[in-house]
């Protein structure tokens, strides 16, 4: 079986500081995998390395069978990365923004298909032709997720997808992510919302101090640590006595 993502012995150092320390995990095809941990644990660094934005110090990464050291460009063609602080051109309408982004990937009929898919994913309906400057934070996030998914990536890397959103918007975003996975896209996400992680993720990996300290299905890990929620699991595993 070819996994969507395989990370083996990943490490990243900045001088004497080790940000990511010998981390290994994998993401199956069509799976939602959550990478969680305290602030500064190494989650975002790990996501950026997998997204080819940072170079690893050591280790191996393959995405859809493509080795990162041998063919980083090939990996970029089959992934999509949405950072927590992503933005969009606010003077454009939602439709114009999706058209602008789709032009980086294709042209003609295929571009029209891609944009229509983005519009459908966003769920913005008649607001797709409003300026992005008039969008709420939730609307903006839906547009950005649509931008990330419309090129049909094999692996979507999503960082803090519901950060700062109200309950309704967060619920809608979670539904979008579930539908993405059902369509066959593998999802690697990072979140500080443990309730969200428990609801969404097939498996999770917890990083603390740059090291992966546990990995597995939320239900299995809760049973192993004798807790009722992923939030309790997080506290039990990461809070130093």
mmCIF file of C-alpha atoms in Angstrom:
data_model
loop_
_atom_site.group_PDB
_atom_site.id
_atom_site.type_symbol
_atom_site.label_atom_id
_atom_site.label_comp_id
_atom_site.label_asym_id
_atom_site.label_seq_id
_atom_site.Cartn_x
_atom_site.Cartn_y
_atom_site.Cartn_z
ATOM 1 C CA UNK A 1 0.000 0.000 0.000
ATOM 2 C CA UNK A 2 1.308 3.441 -0.971
ATOM 3 C CA UNK A 3 0.648 5.879 1.846
ATOM 4 C CA UNK A 4 -0.143 9.492 1.034
ATOM 5 C CA UNK A 5 2.667 10.549 3.367
ATOM 6 C CA UNK A 6 5.522 8.746 5.082
ATOM 7 C CA UNK A 7 7.816 10.642 7.461
ATOM 8 C CA UNK A 8 10.852 8.792 8.825
ATOM 9 C CA UNK A 9 13.342 10.134 11.366
ATOM 10 C CA UNK A 10 12.559 13.768 10.545
ATOM 11 C CA UNK A 11 14.755 16.296 12.357
ATOM 12 C CA UNK A 12 15.197 20.050 11.985
ATOM 13 C CA UNK A 13 17.812 22.066 13.851
ATOM 14 C CA UNK A 14 18.547 25.771 14.015
ATOM 15 C CA UNK A 15 22.068 25.894 15.342
ATOM 16 C CA UNK A 16 21.978 24.215 18.749
ATOM 17 C CA UNK A 17 18.168 24.308 18.909
ATOM 18 C CA UNK A 18 16.422 21.122 17.787
ATOM 19 C CA UNK A 19 12.906 22.084 16.645
ATOM 20 C CA UNK A 20 11.917 18.625 15.361
ATOM 21 C CA UNK A 21 13.641 15.561 16.790
ATOM 22 C CA UNK A 22 13.522 12.179 14.989
ATOM 23 C CA UNK A 23 9.797 12.285 14.169
ATOM 24 C CA UNK A 24 8.210 9.395 12.241
ATOM 25 C CA UNK A 25 4.570 8.884 11.211
ATOM 26 C CA UNK A 26 2.472 8.196 8.138
ATOM 27 C CA UNK A 27 -0.863 9.289 6.680
ATOM 28 C CA UNK A 28 -2.997 6.751 4.829
ATOM 29 C CA UNK A 29 -4.864 7.499 1.630
ATOM 30 C CA UNK A 30 -8.189 9.234 2.388
ATOM 31 C CA UNK A 31 -7.304 9.591 6.077
ATOM 32 C CA UNK A 32 -7.541 12.659 8.308
ATOM 33 C CA UNK A 33 -4.434 12.740 10.501
ATOM 34 C CA UNK A 34 -4.120 15.333 13.259
ATOM 35 C CA UNK A 35 -0.756 16.623 14.427
ATOM 36 C CA UNK A 36 -1.202 18.142 17.885
ATOM 37 C CA UNK A 37 0.949 19.467 20.695
ATOM 38 C CA UNK A 38 1.717 22.561 22.802
ATOM 39 C CA UNK A 39 2.858 25.868 21.320
ATOM 40 C CA UNK A 40 6.438 25.607 20.125
ATOM 41 C CA UNK A 41 6.350 21.804 20.034
ATOM 42 C CA UNK A 42 7.406 21.606 16.382
ATOM 43 C CA UNK A 43 4.055 21.100 14.631
ATOM 44 C CA UNK A 44 4.204 24.022 12.206
ATOM 45 C CA UNK A 45 7.873 23.376 11.455
ATOM 46 C CA UNK A 46 6.953 19.790 10.566
ATOM 47 C CA UNK A 47 4.123 20.947 8.292
ATOM 48 C CA UNK A 48 6.378 23.453 6.541
ATOM 49 C CA UNK A 49 9.032 20.822 5.897
ATOM 50 C CA UNK A 50 6.430 18.428 4.454
ATOM 51 C CA UNK A 51 5.174 21.327 2.326
ATOM 52 C CA UNK A 52 8.756 21.801 0.985
ATOM 53 C CA UNK A 53 8.944 25.330 2.412
ATOM 54 C CA UNK A 54 11.718 24.360 4.845
ATOM 55 C CA UNK A 55 14.595 21.942 4.362
ATOM 56 C CA UNK A 56 14.960 19.088 6.799
ATOM 57 C CA UNK A 57 18.214 18.600 8.670
ATOM 58 C CA UNK A 58 17.891 14.825 8.476
ATOM 59 C CA UNK A 59 15.325 12.135 7.787
ATOM 60 C CA UNK A 60 13.236 11.015 4.836
ATOM 61 C CA UNK A 61 9.842 12.101 3.513
ATOM 62 C CA UNK A 62 7.818 10.569 0.710
ATOM 63 C CA UNK A 63 4.505 11.931 -0.568
ATOM 64 C CA UNK A 64 2.467 9.636 -2.807
ATOM 65 C CA UNK A 65 5.603 7.574 -3.307
ATOM 66 C CA UNK A 66 7.736 10.590 -4.334
ATOM 67 C CA UNK A 67 10.963 11.103 -2.392
ATOM 68 C CA UNK A 68 11.358 14.697 -1.229
ATOM 69 C CA UNK A 69 15.132 14.798 -1.594
ATOM 70 C CA UNK A 70 14.954 13.482 -5.158
ATOM 71 C CA UNK A 71 11.918 15.371 -6.476
ATOM 72 C CA UNK A 72 10.597 18.228 -4.335
ATOM 73 C CA UNK A 73 8.910 19.743 -7.411
ATOM 74 C CA UNK A 74 7.008 16.505 -7.945
ATOM 75 C CA UNK A 75 5.745 16.673 -4.380
ATOM 76 C CA UNK A 76 4.594 20.269 -4.826
ATOM 77 C CA UNK A 77 2.378 19.110 -7.685
ATOM 78 C CA UNK A 78 0.433 16.684 -5.488
ATOM 79 C CA UNK A 79 0.093 18.641 -2.214
ATOM 80 C CA UNK A 80 -1.670 21.780 -1.077
ATOM 81 C CA UNK A 81 -0.696 23.764 2.025
ATOM 82 C CA UNK A 82 -2.936 26.201 3.878
ATOM 83 C CA UNK A 83 -1.081 27.981 6.708
ATOM 84 C CA UNK A 84 -2.911 29.462 9.673
ATOM 85 C CA UNK A 85 -2.074 33.038 8.619
ATOM 86 C CA UNK A 86 -3.015 32.641 4.943
ATOM 87 C CA UNK A 87 -4.784 35.576 3.339
ATOM 88 C CA UNK A 88 -6.252 36.621 0.003
ATOM 89 C CA UNK A 89 -6.324 39.730 -2.184
ATOM 90 C CA UNK A 90 -9.101 41.725 -0.582
ATOM 91 C CA UNK A 91 -9.807 43.956 -3.581
ATOM 92 C CA UNK A 92 -10.783 40.899 -5.641
ATOM 93 C CA UNK A 93 -14.089 39.109 -5.539
ATOM 94 C CA UNK A 94 -14.080 35.514 -4.362
ATOM 95 C CA UNK A 95 -14.579 34.314 -7.944
ATOM 96 C CA UNK A 96 -11.765 36.509 -9.285
ATOM 97 C CA UNK A 97 -9.436 35.207 -6.570
ATOM 98 C CA UNK A 98 -10.177 31.584 -7.453
ATOM 99 C CA UNK A 99 -9.655 32.382 -11.145
ATOM 100 C CA UNK A 100 -6.350 34.060 -10.335
ATOM 101 C CA UNK A 101 -5.132 31.068 -8.299
ATOM 102 C CA UNK A 102 -6.375 28.476 -10.817
ATOM 103 C CA UNK A 103 -4.338 30.162 -13.558
ATOM 104 C CA UNK A 104 -1.171 28.953 -11.802
ATOM 105 C CA UNK A 105 -2.242 25.366 -12.462
ATOM 106 C CA UNK A 106 -4.082 25.213 -15.774
ATOM 107 C CA UNK A 107 -5.956 27.063 -18.530
ATOM 108 C CA UNK A 108 -9.064 26.805 -20.685
ATOM 109 C CA UNK A 109 -11.833 24.341 -19.895
ATOM 110 C CA UNK A 110 -9.824 22.687 -17.151
ATOM 111 C CA UNK A 111 -9.413 26.052 -15.423
ATOM 112 C CA UNK A 112 -13.173 26.661 -15.601
ATOM 113 C CA UNK A 113 -13.769 23.213 -14.088
ATOM 114 C CA UNK A 114 -11.273 23.930 -11.304
ATOM 115 C CA UNK A 115 -12.824 27.284 -10.426
ATOM 116 C CA UNK A 116 -16.350 25.832 -10.433
ATOM 117 C CA UNK A 117 -15.160 23.140 -8.075
ATOM 118 C CA UNK A 118 -13.657 25.821 -5.813
ATOM 119 C CA UNK A 119 -16.915 27.768 -5.808
ATOM 120 C CA UNK A 120 -18.816 24.613 -4.869
ATOM 121 C CA UNK A 121 -16.403 23.750 -2.042
ATOM 122 C CA UNK A 122 -16.559 27.293 -0.643
ATOM 123 C CA UNK A 123 -20.343 27.255 -0.294
ATOM 124 C CA UNK A 124 -20.318 31.042 -0.688
ATOM 125 C CA UNK A 125 -23.122 31.003 -3.279
ATOM 126 C CA UNK A 126 -24.092 34.577 -4.297
ATOM 127 C CA UNK A 127 -21.347 36.052 -2.088
ATOM 128 C CA UNK A 128 -18.700 34.562 -4.384
ATOM 129 C CA UNK A 129 -19.035 37.750 -6.469
ATOM 130 C CA UNK A 130 -18.630 40.075 -3.478
ATOM 131 C CA UNK A 131 -15.270 41.632 -2.673
ATOM 132 C CA UNK A 132 -13.179 39.600 -0.244
ATOM 133 C CA UNK A 133 -12.833 42.754 1.886
ATOM 134 C CA UNK A 134 -16.525 42.295 2.814
ATOM 135 C CA UNK A 135 -16.094 38.657 3.930
ATOM 136 C CA UNK A 136 -16.296 37.492 7.510
ATOM 137 C CA UNK A 137 -13.412 35.428 8.878
ATOM 138 C CA UNK A 138 -15.429 32.262 8.341
ATOM 139 C CA UNK A 139 -16.196 33.161 4.724
ATOM 140 C CA UNK A 140 -12.527 33.925 4.122
ATOM 141 C CA UNK A 141 -11.524 30.569 5.580
ATOM 142 C CA UNK A 142 -14.000 28.714 3.348
ATOM 143 C CA UNK A 143 -12.615 30.527 0.309
ATOM 144 C CA UNK A 144 -9.039 29.647 1.263
ATOM 145 C CA UNK A 145 -9.889 25.983 1.805
ATOM 146 C CA UNK A 146 -11.591 25.979 -1.592
ATOM 147 C CA UNK A 147 -8.430 27.442 -3.116
ATOM 148 C CA UNK A 148 -6.363 24.706 -1.458
ATOM 149 C CA UNK A 149 -8.598 21.820 -2.583
ATOM 150 C CA UNK A 150 -9.740 22.819 -6.074
ATOM 151 C CA UNK A 151 -6.469 21.678 -7.791
ATOM 152 C CA UNK A 152 -7.224 18.097 -6.630
ATOM 153 C CA UNK A 153 -4.221 17.553 -4.330
ATOM 154 C CA UNK A 154 -3.422 14.054 -3.108
ATOM 155 C CA UNK A 155 -2.481 15.497 0.292
ATOM 156 C CA UNK A 156 -4.001 18.632 1.854
ATOM 157 C CA UNK A 157 -1.955 20.155 4.689
ATOM 158 C CA UNK A 158 -4.136 22.414 6.823
ATOM 159 C CA UNK A 159 -2.809 24.432 9.772
ATOM 160 C CA UNK A 160 -5.311 25.624 12.416
ATOM 161 C CA UNK A 161 -8.260 25.628 10.010
ATOM 162 C CA UNK A 162 -10.853 26.890 12.508
ATOM 163 C CA UNK A 163 -8.672 29.236 14.557
ATOM 164 C CA UNK A 164 -10.670 32.272 15.689
ATOM 165 C CA UNK A 165 -13.950 31.109 14.150
ATOM 166 C CA UNK A 166 -17.301 31.022 15.914
ATOM 167 C CA UNK A 167 -19.113 27.739 16.550
ATOM 168 C CA UNK A 168 -21.249 27.835 13.389
ATOM 169 C CA UNK A 169 -18.376 28.661 11.042
ATOM 170 C CA UNK A 170 -16.101 26.097 12.703
ATOM 171 C CA UNK A 171 -18.802 23.445 12.264
ATOM 172 C CA UNK A 172 -19.134 24.290 8.563
ATOM 173 C CA UNK A 173 -15.363 24.135 8.044
ATOM 174 C CA UNK A 174 -15.196 20.729 9.744
ATOM 175 C CA UNK A 175 -17.926 19.460 7.404
ATOM 176 C CA UNK A 176 -15.901 20.655 4.411
ATOM 177 C CA UNK A 177 -12.832 18.775 5.667
ATOM 178 C CA UNK A 178 -14.869 15.586 6.153
ATOM 179 C CA UNK A 179 -16.189 15.834 2.596
ATOM 180 C CA UNK A 180 -12.667 16.426 1.279
ATOM 181 C CA UNK A 181 -11.487 13.189 2.902
ATOM 182 C CA UNK A 182 -14.527 11.267 1.613
ATOM 183 C CA UNK A 183 -13.574 12.334 -1.903
ATOM 184 C CA UNK A 184 -10.221 10.574 -1.481
ATOM 185 C CA UNK A 185 -7.966 13.462 -0.474
ATOM 186 C CA UNK A 186 -5.668 12.672 2.452
ATOM 187 C CA UNK A 187 -5.630 15.414 5.099
ATOM 188 C CA UNK A 188 -2.849 16.334 7.502
ATOM 189 C CA UNK A 189 -4.054 18.984 9.911
ATOM 190 C CA UNK A 190 -2.787 20.772 12.979
ATOM 191 C CA UNK A 191 -5.143 22.183 15.590
ATOM 192 C CA UNK A 192 -5.213 23.440 19.160
ATOM 193 C CA UNK A 193 -8.902 22.545 19.390
ATOM 194 C CA UNK A 194 -8.907 19.091 20.969
ATOM 195 C CA UNK A 195 -12.682 18.659 20.564
ATOM 196 C CA UNK A 196 -12.254 19.319 16.849
ATOM 197 C CA UNK A 197 -9.385 16.823 16.647
ATOM 198 C CA UNK A 198 -11.461 14.178 18.428
ATOM 199 C CA UNK A 199 -14.362 14.693 16.012
ATOM 200 C CA UNK A 200 -12.391 14.904 12.782
ATOM 201 C CA UNK A 201 -9.301 12.742 12.942
ATOM 202 C CA UNK A 202 -8.970 9.058 12.151
ATOM 203 C CA UNK A 203 -5.580 9.087 13.847
ATOM 204 C CA UNK A 204 -3.466 11.642 15.701
ATOM 205 C CA UNK A 205 0.181 12.175 16.488
ATOM 206 C CA UNK A 206 1.203 14.239 19.503
ATOM 207 C CA UNK A 207 4.448 16.236 19.468
ATOM 208 C CA UNK A 208 6.050 17.633 22.600
ATOM 209 C CA UNK A 209 9.486 19.199 22.699
ATOM 210 C CA UNK A 210 10.018 18.307 19.057
ATOM 211 C CA UNK A 211 9.461 14.588 19.668
ATOM 212 C CA UNK A 212 6.487 12.458 18.683
ATOM 213 C CA UNK A 213 5.304 11.084 22.028
ATOM 214 C CA UNK A 214 2.241 9.132 20.868
ATOM 215 C CA UNK A 215 0.376 8.108 17.747
ATOM 216 C CA UNK A 216 -2.886 6.269 17.131
ATOM 217 C CA UNK A 217 -6.650 6.479 16.825
ATOM 218 C CA UNK A 218 -8.159 8.891 19.369
ATOM 219 C CA UNK A 219 -10.384 6.135 20.791
ATOM 220 C CA UNK A 220 -7.414 3.799 21.290
ATOM 221 C CA UNK A 221 -5.260 6.475 22.924
ATOM 222 C CA UNK A 222 -8.072 7.577 25.256
ATOM 223 C CA UNK A 223 -8.539 3.987 26.338
ATOM 224 C CA UNK A 224 -4.797 3.468 26.830
ATOM 225 C CA UNK A 225 -4.449 6.576 28.991
ATOM 226 C CA UNK A 226 -7.779 6.011 30.772
ATOM 227 C CA UNK A 227 -9.298 9.388 29.824
ATOM 228 C CA UNK A 228 -12.618 10.412 28.274
ATOM 229 C CA UNK A 229 -11.504 13.174 25.902
ATOM 230 C CA UNK A 230 -8.554 14.100 23.711
ATOM 231 C CA UNK A 231 -8.278 17.285 25.777
ATOM 232 C CA UNK A 232 -7.648 15.189 28.900
ATOM 233 C CA UNK A 233 -5.237 13.044 26.910
ATOM 234 C CA UNK A 234 -3.346 16.174 25.811
ATOM 235 C CA UNK A 235 -3.058 17.482 29.366
ATOM 236 C CA UNK A 236 -2.034 14.118 30.798
ATOM 237 C CA UNK A 237 0.661 13.652 28.184
ATOM 238 C CA UNK A 238 2.127 17.169 27.964
ATOM 239 C CA UNK A 239 1.658 18.990 31.283
ATOM 240 C CA UNK A 240 4.846 18.572 33.292
ATOM 241 C CA UNK A 241 4.289 17.724 36.927
#
